Amino acid sequence: MGDQTAELGKYIAKYHRRRRHLPDGHDRIFGTENQPLLKRGQKNRVLLYAGCFNPPHLGHYNLLRRAFEGSRDINVIAAVVLPVDDKALAAKCEWKGQSLVLSKRERAHLWRSDPRFMPEWWVHDGSTDGWGRLRRKLENAVQADGFEIQFTAVVGSDYIGRLEEYDGRWWGCRETITSDAGRSSDLVKPDGSLYALPRYFTP
């Protein structure tokens, strides 16, 4: 029987191409001595927060922090921030008539350099296609070693509402966490309880 725990960051570093050329000791993914640990016998959840982040602002940080700190009871051990590609951002900004278009490198740097950035979070600054390849290799390697990992999407309340159809999938994730930490949500009743999603469906 193998070890009962394993460092998630070591799996990510192994398959993250941008870091392969670095010497040992320079491939740390998470900024904490107490590395996020995969544990046998449980579903280890990793939050996936994808978006434009042009630029990342307080609402983004509040949403991710609320999702992360409020879900430890379902074994959330880390979070991955995924800025969309520059081409996709430029197209969206052109459609909305926005002149500010930050590069992915700039947006990733703003995330990492913010003092509110938690040590259990990691920003993937490669392409979204590259993230897809990395994720598949990561999931296969983790499962081959006897651990269970599941990515759970973090989605803002501007994408999920009582009148919006939502199929429960976002960026290839089967689970979603949302919150009104970044902006108000019409899912929250005046007494603080939640409305159901009447048009929610599972394909």
mmCIF file of N, CA and C in Angstrom, residues 65-182:
data_model
loop_
_atom_site.group_PDB
_atom_site.id
_atom_site.type_symbol
_atom_site.label_atom_id
_atom_site.label_comp_id
_atom_site.label_asym_id
_atom_site.label_seq_id
_atom_site.Cartn_x
_atom_site.Cartn_y
_atom_site.Cartn_z
ATOM 1 N N ARG A 65 -12.169 33.585 -2.572
ATOM 2 C CA ARG A 65 -11.864 33.342 -1.159
ATOM 3 C C ARG A 65 -13.074 32.762 -0.434
ATOM 4 N N ARG A 66 -14.262 33.305 -0.707
ATOM 5 C CA ARG A 66 -15.471 32.766 -0.074
ATOM 6 C C ARG A 66 -15.684 31.310 -0.484
ATOM 7 N N ALA A 67 -15.501 31.021 -1.769
ATOM 8 C CA ALA A 67 -15.673 29.648 -2.249
ATOM 9 C C ALA A 67 -14.649 28.716 -1.615
ATOM 10 N N PHE A 68 -13.412 29.186 -1.497
ATOM 11 C CA PHE A 68 -12.342 28.343 -0.964
ATOM 12 C C PHE A 68 -12.504 28.112 0.535
ATOM 13 N N GLU A 69 -12.672 29.184 1.283
ATOM 14 C CA GLU A 69 -12.748 29.049 2.742
ATOM 15 C C GLU A 69 -14.060 28.421 3.191
ATOM 16 N N GLY A 70 -15.110 28.565 2.383
ATOM 17 C CA GLY A 70 -16.409 28.035 2.779
ATOM 18 C C GLY A 70 -16.664 26.609 2.344
ATOM 19 N N SER A 71 -15.662 25.961 1.739
ATOM 20 C CA SER A 71 -15.890 24.608 1.227
ATOM 21 C C SER A 71 -14.855 23.609 1.732
ATOM 22 N N ARG A 72 -14.189 23.926 2.825
ATOM 23 C CA ARG A 72 -13.213 22.982 3.378
ATOM 24 C C ARG A 72 -13.891 21.688 3.819
ATOM 25 N N ASP A 73 -15.187 21.774 4.163
ATOM 26 C CA ASP A 73 -15.891 20.583 4.639
ATOM 27 C C ASP A 73 -16.155 19.576 3.525
ATOM 28 N N ILE A 74 -15.942 19.962 2.264
ATOM 29 C CA ILE A 74 -16.074 19.008 1.158
ATOM 30 C C ILE A 74 -14.697 18.725 0.544
ATOM 31 N N ASN A 75 -13.662 18.905 1.363
ATOM 32 C CA ASN A 75 -12.295 18.525 0.993
ATOM 33 C C ASN A 75 -11.735 19.321 -0.183
ATOM 34 N N VAL A 76 -11.994 20.624 -0.195
ATOM 35 C CA VAL A 76 -11.323 21.496 -1.164
ATOM 36 C C VAL A 76 -9.929 21.794 -0.625
ATOM 37 N N ILE A 77 -8.902 21.446 -1.402
ATOM 38 C CA ILE A 77 -7.533 21.573 -0.910
ATOM 39 C C ILE A 77 -6.739 22.676 -1.606
ATOM 40 N N ALA A 78 -7.203 23.148 -2.765
ATOM 41 C CA ALA A 78 -6.439 24.146 -3.518
ATOM 42 C C ALA A 78 -7.349 24.800 -4.546
ATOM 43 N N ALA A 79 -6.809 25.817 -5.232
ATOM 44 C CA ALA A 79 -7.557 26.495 -6.290
ATOM 45 C C ALA A 79 -6.613 26.843 -7.433
ATOM 46 N N VAL A 80 -7.123 26.733 -8.656
ATOM 47 C CA VAL A 80 -6.390 27.121 -9.860
ATOM 48 C C VAL A 80 -7.127 28.285 -10.507
ATOM 49 N N VAL A 81 -6.413 29.377 -10.757
ATOM 50 C CA VAL A 81 -6.965 30.537 -11.456
ATOM 51 C C VAL A 81 -6.539 30.437 -12.918
ATOM 52 N N LEU A 82 -7.503 30.550 -13.826
ATOM 53 C CA LEU A 82 -7.231 30.361 -15.254
ATOM 54 C C LEU A 82 -7.689 31.586 -16.045
ATOM 55 N N PRO A 83 -6.795 32.550 -16.310
ATOM 56 C CA PRO A 83 -7.161 33.679 -17.173
ATOM 57 C C PRO A 83 -7.356 33.197 -18.612
ATOM 58 N N VAL A 84 -8.379 33.717 -19.285
ATOM 59 C CA VAL A 84 -8.621 33.307 -20.665
ATOM 60 C C VAL A 84 -7.502 33.830 -21.558
ATOM 61 N N ASP A 85 -7.394 33.263 -22.747
ATOM 62 C CA ASP A 85 -6.341 33.648 -23.683
ATOM 63 C C ASP A 85 -6.519 35.089 -24.158
ATOM 64 N N ASP A 86 -5.414 35.695 -24.569
ATOM 65 C CA ASP A 86 -5.432 37.091 -25.007
ATOM 66 C C ASP A 86 -6.391 37.315 -26.175
ATOM 67 N N LYS A 87 -6.421 36.384 -27.111
ATOM 68 C CA LYS A 87 -7.280 36.540 -28.287
ATOM 69 C C LYS A 87 -8.749 36.572 -27.888
ATOM 70 N N ALA A 88 -9.144 35.692 -26.976
ATOM 71 C CA ALA A 88 -10.535 35.659 -26.517
ATOM 72 C C ALA A 88 -10.888 36.938 -25.768
ATOM 73 N N LEU A 89 -9.962 37.422 -24.949
ATOM 74 C CA LEU A 89 -10.209 38.659 -24.208
ATOM 75 C C LEU A 89 -10.336 39.842 -25.157
ATOM 76 N N ALA A 90 -9.446 39.927 -26.153
ATOM 77 C CA ALA A 90 -9.490 41.044 -27.097
ATOM 78 C C ALA A 90 -10.813 41.074 -27.854
ATOM 79 N N ALA A 91 -11.314 39.896 -28.237
ATOM 80 C CA ALA A 91 -12.590 39.831 -28.953
ATOM 81 C C ALA A 91 -13.735 40.310 -28.071
ATOM 82 N N LYS A 92 -13.722 39.915 -26.798
ATOM 83 C CA LYS A 92 -14.776 40.345 -25.884
ATOM 84 C C LYS A 92 -14.718 41.852 -25.657
ATOM 85 N N CYS A 93 -13.513 42.391 -25.479
ATOM 86 C CA CYS A 93 -13.370 43.828 -25.240
ATOM 87 C C CYS A 93 -13.799 44.639 -26.462
ATOM 88 N N GLU A 94 -13.492 44.134 -27.645
ATOM 89 C CA GLU A 94 -13.915 44.822 -28.867
ATOM 90 C C GLU A 94 -15.437 44.842 -28.965
ATOM 91 N N TRP A 95 -16.066 43.714 -28.634
ATOM 92 C CA TRP A 95 -17.526 43.619 -28.683
ATOM 93 C C TRP A 95 -18.177 44.560 -27.673
ATOM 94 N N LYS A 96 -17.550 44.730 -26.502
ATOM 95 C CA LYS A 96 -18.103 45.583 -25.457
ATOM 96 C C LYS A 96 -17.624 47.029 -25.564
ATOM 97 N N GLY A 97 -16.727 47.306 -26.508
ATOM 98 C CA GLY A 97 -16.229 48.657 -26.684
ATOM 99 C C GLY A 97 -15.256 49.098 -25.610
ATOM 100 N N GLN A 98 -14.531 48.150 -25.022
ATOM 101 C CA GLN A 98 -13.562 48.465 -23.974
ATOM 102 C C GLN A 98 -12.171 48.613 -24.574
ATOM 103 N N SER A 99 -11.443 49.630 -24.126
ATOM 104 C CA SER A 99 -10.111 49.880 -24.674
ATOM 105 C C SER A 99 -9.007 49.197 -23.872
ATOM 106 N N LEU A 100 -9.259 48.905 -22.592
ATOM 107 C CA LEU A 100 -8.242 48.265 -21.753
ATOM 108 C C LEU A 100 -8.202 46.771 -22.040
ATOM 109 N N VAL A 101 -7.062 46.300 -22.545
ATOM 110 C CA VAL A 101 -6.880 44.877 -22.815
ATOM 111 C C VAL A 101 -5.520 44.476 -22.252
ATOM 112 N N LEU A 102 -5.515 43.877 -21.084
ATOM 113 C CA LEU A 102 -4.272 43.440 -20.458
ATOM 114 C C LEU A 102 -3.866 42.070 -20.996
ATOM 115 N N SER A 103 -2.578 41.854 -21.139
ATOM 116 C CA SER A 103 -2.096 40.554 -21.591
ATOM 117 C C SER A 103 -2.295 39.518 -20.486
ATOM 118 N N LYS A 104 -2.259 38.253 -20.871
ATOM 119 C CA LYS A 104 -2.395 37.189 -19.871
ATOM 120 C C LYS A 104 -1.266 37.273 -18.847
ATOM 121 N N ARG A 105 -0.066 37.581 -19.298
ATOM 122 C CA ARG A 105 1.062 37.713 -18.383
ATOM 123 C C ARG A 105 0.798 38.807 -17.350
ATOM 124 N N GLU A 106 0.241 39.933 -17.798
ATOM 125 C CA GLU A 106 -0.067 41.032 -16.874
ATOM 126 C C GLU A 106 -1.168 40.635 -15.896
ATOM 127 N N ARG A 107 -2.197 39.975 -16.399
ATOM 128 C CA ARG A 107 -3.299 39.572 -15.518
ATOM 129 C C ARG A 107 -2.842 38.535 -14.496
ATOM 130 N N ALA A 108 -2.005 37.597 -14.926
ATOM 131 C CA ALA A 108 -1.474 36.596 -13.999
ATOM 132 C C ALA A 108 -0.608 37.259 -12.929
ATOM 133 N N HIS A 109 0.207 38.231 -13.349
ATOM 134 C CA HIS A 109 1.068 38.931 -12.389
ATOM 135 C C HIS A 109 0.236 39.690 -11.359
ATOM 136 N N LEU A 110 -0.843 40.319 -11.793
ATOM 137 C CA LEU A 110 -1.698 41.055 -10.859
ATOM 138 C C LEU A 110 -2.313 40.117 -9.825
ATOM 139 N N TRP A 111 -2.715 38.935 -10.253
ATOM 140 C CA TRP A 111 -3.232 37.951 -9.299
ATOM 141 C C TRP A 111 -2.154 37.584 -8.276
ATOM 142 N N ARG A 112 -0.992 37.196 -8.763
ATOM 143 C CA ARG A 112 0.056 36.673 -7.879
ATOM 144 C C ARG A 112 0.598 37.728 -6.921
ATOM 145 N N SER A 113 0.667 38.974 -7.381
ATOM 146 C CA SER A 113 1.298 40.024 -6.579
ATOM 147 C C SER A 113 0.355 40.651 -5.562
ATOM 148 N N ASP A 114 -0.924 40.310 -5.616
ATOM 149 C CA ASP A 114 -1.876 40.885 -4.673
ATOM 150 C C ASP A 114 -1.694 40.239 -3.297
ATOM 151 N N PRO A 115 -1.610 41.027 -2.234
ATOM 152 C CA PRO A 115 -1.406 40.454 -0.893
ATOM 153 C C PRO A 115 -2.556 39.570 -0.427
ATOM 154 N N ARG A 116 -3.711 39.658 -1.086
ATOM 155 C CA ARG A 116 -4.845 38.802 -0.714
ATOM 156 C C ARG A 116 -4.759 37.420 -1.345
ATOM 157 N N PHE A 117 -3.810 37.218 -2.249
ATOM 158 C CA PHE A 117 -3.660 35.937 -2.936
ATOM 159 C C PHE A 117 -3.228 34.878 -1.928
ATOM 160 N N MET A 118 -4.009 33.819 -1.812
ATOM 161 C CA MET A 118 -3.757 32.807 -0.794
ATOM 162 C C MET A 118 -2.699 31.803 -1.260
ATOM 163 N N PRO A 119 -1.899 31.273 -0.350
ATOM 164 C CA PRO A 119 -0.801 30.371 -0.732
ATOM 165 C C PRO A 119 -1.255 29.044 -1.318
ATOM 166 N N GLU A 120 -2.522 28.675 -1.126
ATOM 167 C CA GLU A 120 -3.032 27.428 -1.705
ATOM 168 C C GLU A 120 -3.601 27.627 -3.106
ATOM 169 N N TRP A 121 -3.436 28.825 -3.663
ATOM 170 C CA TRP A 121 -3.918 29.115 -5.010
ATOM 171 C C TRP A 121 -2.750 29.120 -5.989
ATOM 172 N N TRP A 122 -3.048 28.794 -7.242
ATOM 173 C CA TRP A 122 -2.035 28.822 -8.295
ATOM 174 C C TRP A 122 -2.651 29.400 -9.558
ATOM 175 N N VAL A 123 -1.899 30.263 -10.260
ATOM 176 C CA VAL A 123 -2.353 30.857 -11.516
ATOM 177 C C VAL A 123 -1.684 30.134 -12.678
ATOM 178 N N HIS A 124 -2.494 29.588 -13.574
ATOM 179 C CA HIS A 124 -1.958 28.984 -14.795
ATOM 180 C C HIS A 124 -1.902 30.073 -15.862
ATOM 181 N N ASP A 125 -0.686 30.436 -16.294
ATOM 182 C CA ASP A 125 -0.548 31.531 -17.257
ATOM 183 C C ASP A 125 -0.242 31.042 -18.661
ATOM 184 N N GLY A 126 -0.373 29.734 -18.899
ATOM 185 C CA GLY A 126 -0.257 29.213 -20.254
ATOM 186 C C GLY A 126 -1.592 29.316 -20.975
ATOM 187 N N SER A 127 -1.667 28.743 -22.160
ATOM 188 C CA SER A 127 -2.902 28.801 -22.937
ATOM 189 C C SER A 127 -3.978 27.929 -22.303
ATOM 190 N N THR A 128 -5.226 28.198 -22.649
ATOM 191 C CA THR A 128 -6.305 27.364 -22.122
ATOM 192 C C THR A 128 -6.224 25.949 -22.702
ATOM 193 N N ASP A 129 -5.754 25.814 -23.943
ATOM 194 C CA ASP A 129 -5.529 24.474 -24.495
ATOM 195 C C ASP A 129 -4.441 23.752 -23.707
ATOM 196 N N GLY A 130 -3.398 24.501 -23.348
ATOM 197 C CA GLY A 130 -2.329 23.918 -22.545
ATOM 198 C C GLY A 130 -2.833 23.467 -21.189
ATOM 199 N N TRP A 131 -3.752 24.246 -20.608
ATOM 200 C CA TRP A 131 -4.345 23.839 -19.343
ATOM 201 C C TRP A 131 -5.112 22.527 -19.506
ATOM 202 N N GLY A 132 -5.852 22.386 -20.604
ATOM 203 C CA GLY A 132 -6.600 21.155 -20.834
ATOM 204 C C GLY A 132 -5.690 19.939 -20.885
ATOM 205 N N ARG A 133 -4.547 20.074 -21.567
ATOM 206 C CA ARG A 133 -3.593 18.960 -21.642
ATOM 207 C C ARG A 133 -2.980 18.668 -20.278
ATOM 208 N N LEU A 134 -2.612 19.739 -19.566
ATOM 209 C CA LEU A 134 -2.043 19.572 -18.231
ATOM 210 C C LEU A 134 -3.037 18.895 -17.300
ATOM 211 N N ARG A 135 -4.277 19.327 -17.360
ATOM 212 C CA ARG A 135 -5.296 18.760 -16.477
ATOM 213 C C ARG A 135 -5.486 17.268 -16.731
ATOM 214 N N ARG A 136 -5.545 16.871 -18.002
ATOM 215 C CA ARG A 136 -5.730 15.447 -18.309
ATOM 216 C C ARG A 136 -4.566 14.611 -17.786
ATOM 217 N N LYS A 137 -3.338 15.089 -17.985
ATOM 218 C CA LYS A 137 -2.174 14.357 -17.487
ATOM 219 C C LYS A 137 -2.178 14.296 -15.964
ATOM 220 N N LEU A 138 -2.537 15.408 -15.345
ATOM 221 C CA LEU A 138 -2.592 15.473 -13.889
ATOM 222 C C LEU A 138 -3.616 14.494 -13.334
ATOM 223 N N GLU A 139 -4.822 14.511 -13.894
ATOM 224 C CA GLU A 139 -5.873 13.615 -13.409
ATOM 225 C C GLU A 139 -5.477 12.150 -13.584
ATOM 226 N N ASN A 140 -4.896 11.823 -14.733
ATOM 227 C CA ASN A 140 -4.498 10.433 -14.978
ATOM 228 C C ASN A 140 -3.411 9.982 -14.008
ATOM 229 N N ALA A 141 -2.422 10.848 -13.762
ATOM 230 C CA ALA A 141 -1.322 10.488 -12.871
ATOM 231 C C ALA A 141 -1.799 10.338 -11.430
ATOM 232 N N VAL A 142 -2.651 11.256 -10.991
ATOM 233 C CA VAL A 142 -3.175 11.203 -9.627
ATOM 234 C C VAL A 142 -3.992 9.927 -9.419
ATOM 235 N N GLN A 143 -4.852 9.613 -10.380
ATOM 236 C CA GLN A 143 -5.683 8.421 -10.262
ATOM 237 C C GLN A 143 -4.853 7.147 -10.330
ATOM 238 N N ALA A 144 -3.800 7.146 -11.154
ATOM 239 C CA ALA A 144 -2.934 5.970 -11.251
ATOM 240 C C ALA A 144 -2.231 5.684 -9.932
ATOM 241 N N ASP A 145 -2.011 6.726 -9.128
ATOM 242 C CA ASP A 145 -1.359 6.559 -7.831
ATOM 243 C C ASP A 145 -2.352 6.286 -6.704
ATOM 244 N N GLY A 146 -3.622 6.116 -7.060
ATOM 245 C CA GLY A 146 -4.605 5.711 -6.068
ATOM 246 C C GLY A 146 -5.318 6.828 -5.342
ATOM 247 N N PHE A 147 -5.245 8.052 -5.884
ATOM 248 C CA PHE A 147 -5.950 9.183 -5.281
ATOM 249 C C PHE A 147 -7.110 9.599 -6.186
ATOM 250 N N GLU A 148 -8.088 10.260 -5.588
ATOM 251 C CA GLU A 148 -9.235 10.759 -6.350
ATOM 252 C C GLU A 148 -9.198 12.282 -6.346
ATOM 253 N N ILE A 149 -9.293 12.872 -7.538
ATOM 254 C CA ILE A 149 -9.275 14.328 -7.659
ATOM 255 C C ILE A 149 -10.453 14.769 -8.509
ATOM 256 N N GLN A 150 -11.042 15.890 -8.140
ATOM 257 C CA GLN A 150 -12.153 16.440 -8.920
ATOM 258 C C GLN A 150 -12.049 17.955 -8.945
ATOM 259 N N PHE A 151 -12.131 18.523 -10.144
ATOM 260 C CA PHE A 151 -12.125 19.974 -10.289
ATOM 261 C C PHE A 151 -13.554 20.493 -10.182
ATOM 262 N N THR A 152 -13.718 21.548 -9.396
ATOM 263 C CA THR A 152 -15.021 22.162 -9.156
ATOM 264 C C THR A 152 -14.961 23.615 -9.603
ATOM 265 N N ALA A 153 -15.864 24.002 -10.492
ATOM 266 C CA ALA A 153 -15.844 25.352 -11.052
ATOM 267 C C ALA A 153 -16.339 26.382 -10.046
ATOM 268 N N VAL A 154 -15.708 27.546 -10.066
ATOM 269 C CA VAL A 154 -16.186 28.712 -9.329
ATOM 270 C C VAL A 154 -16.756 29.682 -10.360
ATOM 271 N N VAL A 155 -18.023 30.042 -10.193
ATOM 272 C CA VAL A 155 -18.727 30.854 -11.187
ATOM 273 C C VAL A 155 -19.427 32.009 -10.482
ATOM 274 N N GLY A 156 -19.271 33.203 -11.012
ATOM 275 C CA GLY A 156 -19.895 34.379 -10.422
ATOM 276 C C GLY A 156 -21.398 34.405 -10.617
ATOM 277 N N SER A 157 -22.060 35.208 -9.798
ATOM 278 C CA SER A 157 -23.518 35.283 -9.845
ATOM 279 C C SER A 157 -24.030 35.948 -11.118
ATOM 280 N N ASP A 158 -23.139 36.562 -11.907
ATOM 281 C CA ASP A 158 -23.566 37.132 -13.187
ATOM 282 C C ASP A 158 -23.791 36.049 -14.235
ATOM 283 N N TYR A 159 -23.370 34.816 -13.951
ATOM 284 C CA TYR A 159 -23.574 33.709 -14.884
ATOM 285 C C TYR A 159 -24.617 32.709 -14.399
ATOM 286 N N ILE A 160 -24.990 32.777 -13.131
ATOM 287 C CA ILE A 160 -25.969 31.842 -12.578
ATOM 288 C C ILE A 160 -27.063 32.646 -11.879
ATOM 289 N N GLY A 161 -28.293 32.446 -12.285
ATOM 290 C CA GLY A 161 -29.410 33.155 -11.672
ATOM 291 C C GLY A 161 -30.700 32.380 -11.830
ATOM 292 N N ARG A 162 -31.744 32.882 -11.203
ATOM 293 C CA ARG A 162 -33.028 32.174 -11.235
ATOM 294 C C ARG A 162 -33.622 32.101 -12.632
ATOM 295 N N LEU A 163 -33.301 33.060 -13.481
ATOM 296 C CA LEU A 163 -33.879 33.090 -14.823
ATOM 297 C C LEU A 163 -32.901 32.603 -15.883
ATOM 298 N N GLU A 164 -31.731 32.142 -15.447
ATOM 299 C CA GLU A 164 -30.719 31.671 -16.383
ATOM 300 C C GLU A 164 -30.696 30.146 -16.407
ATOM 301 N N GLU A 165 -30.636 29.582 -17.601
ATOM 302 C CA GLU A 165 -30.519 28.136 -17.732
ATOM 303 C C GLU A 165 -29.070 27.739 -17.514
ATOM 304 N N TYR A 166 -28.847 26.810 -16.624
ATOM 305 C CA TYR A 166 -27.481 26.379 -16.306
ATOM 306 C C TYR A 166 -27.454 24.865 -16.246
ATOM 307 N N ASP A 167 -26.548 24.251 -17.018
ATOM 308 C CA ASP A 167 -26.540 22.792 -17.111
ATOM 309 C C ASP A 167 -25.628 22.125 -16.092
ATOM 310 N N GLY A 168 -25.042 22.928 -15.190
ATOM 311 C CA GLY A 168 -24.214 22.340 -14.146
ATOM 312 C C GLY A 168 -22.790 22.060 -14.560
ATOM 313 N N ARG A 169 -22.407 22.472 -15.766
ATOM 314 C CA ARG A 169 -21.038 22.230 -16.238
ATOM 315 C C ARG A 169 -20.396 23.554 -16.647
ATOM 316 N N TRP A 170 -19.138 23.706 -16.294
ATOM 317 C CA TRP A 170 -18.396 24.924 -16.618
ATOM 318 C C TRP A 170 -16.931 24.536 -16.730
ATOM 319 N N TRP A 171 -16.329 24.769 -17.880
ATOM 320 C CA TRP A 171 -14.929 24.420 -18.110
ATOM 321 C C TRP A 171 -14.655 22.945 -17.801
ATOM 322 N N GLY A 172 -15.593 22.090 -18.199
ATOM 323 C CA GLY A 172 -15.397 20.663 -18.029
ATOM 324 C C GLY A 172 -15.558 20.161 -16.616
ATOM 325 N N CYS A 173 -16.146 20.966 -15.737
ATOM 326 C CA CYS A 173 -16.349 20.560 -14.342
ATOM 327 C C CYS A 173 -17.781 20.073 -14.140
ATOM 328 N N ARG A 174 -17.934 19.058 -13.314
ATOM 329 C CA ARG A 174 -19.256 18.510 -13.025
ATOM 330 C C ARG A 174 -19.919 19.176 -11.824
ATOM 331 N N GLU A 175 -19.162 19.953 -11.088
ATOM 332 C CA GLU A 175 -19.690 20.645 -9.915
ATOM 333 C C GLU A 175 -19.400 22.135 -10.036
ATOM 334 N N THR A 176 -20.262 22.946 -9.431
ATOM 335 C CA THR A 176 -20.105 24.397 -9.483
ATOM 336 C C THR A 176 -20.362 24.988 -8.105
ATOM 337 N N ILE A 177 -19.541 25.956 -7.734
ATOM 338 C CA ILE A 177 -19.771 26.756 -6.532
ATOM 339 C C ILE A 177 -19.960 28.199 -6.971
ATOM 340 N N THR A 178 -21.010 28.839 -6.474
ATOM 341 C CA THR A 178 -21.222 30.258 -6.736
ATOM 342 C C THR A 178 -21.461 30.969 -5.417
ATOM 343 N N SER A 179 -21.424 32.292 -5.441
ATOM 344 C CA SER A 179 -21.567 33.071 -4.213
ATOM 345 C C SER A 179 -21.960 34.495 -4.569
ATOM 346 N N ASP A 180 -22.505 35.190 -3.592
ATOM 347 C CA ASP A 180 -22.801 36.609 -3.772
ATOM 348 C C ASP A 180 -21.691 37.472 -3.178
ATOM 349 N N ALA A 181 -20.513 36.879 -2.950
ATOM 350 C CA ALA A 181 -19.409 37.633 -2.348
ATOM 351 C C ALA A 181 -18.891 38.710 -3.289
ATOM 352 N N GLY A 182 -18.913 38.447 -4.598
ATOM 353 C CA GLY A 182 -18.402 39.419 -5.554
ATOM 354 C C GLY A 182 -19.428 40.444 -5.981
#
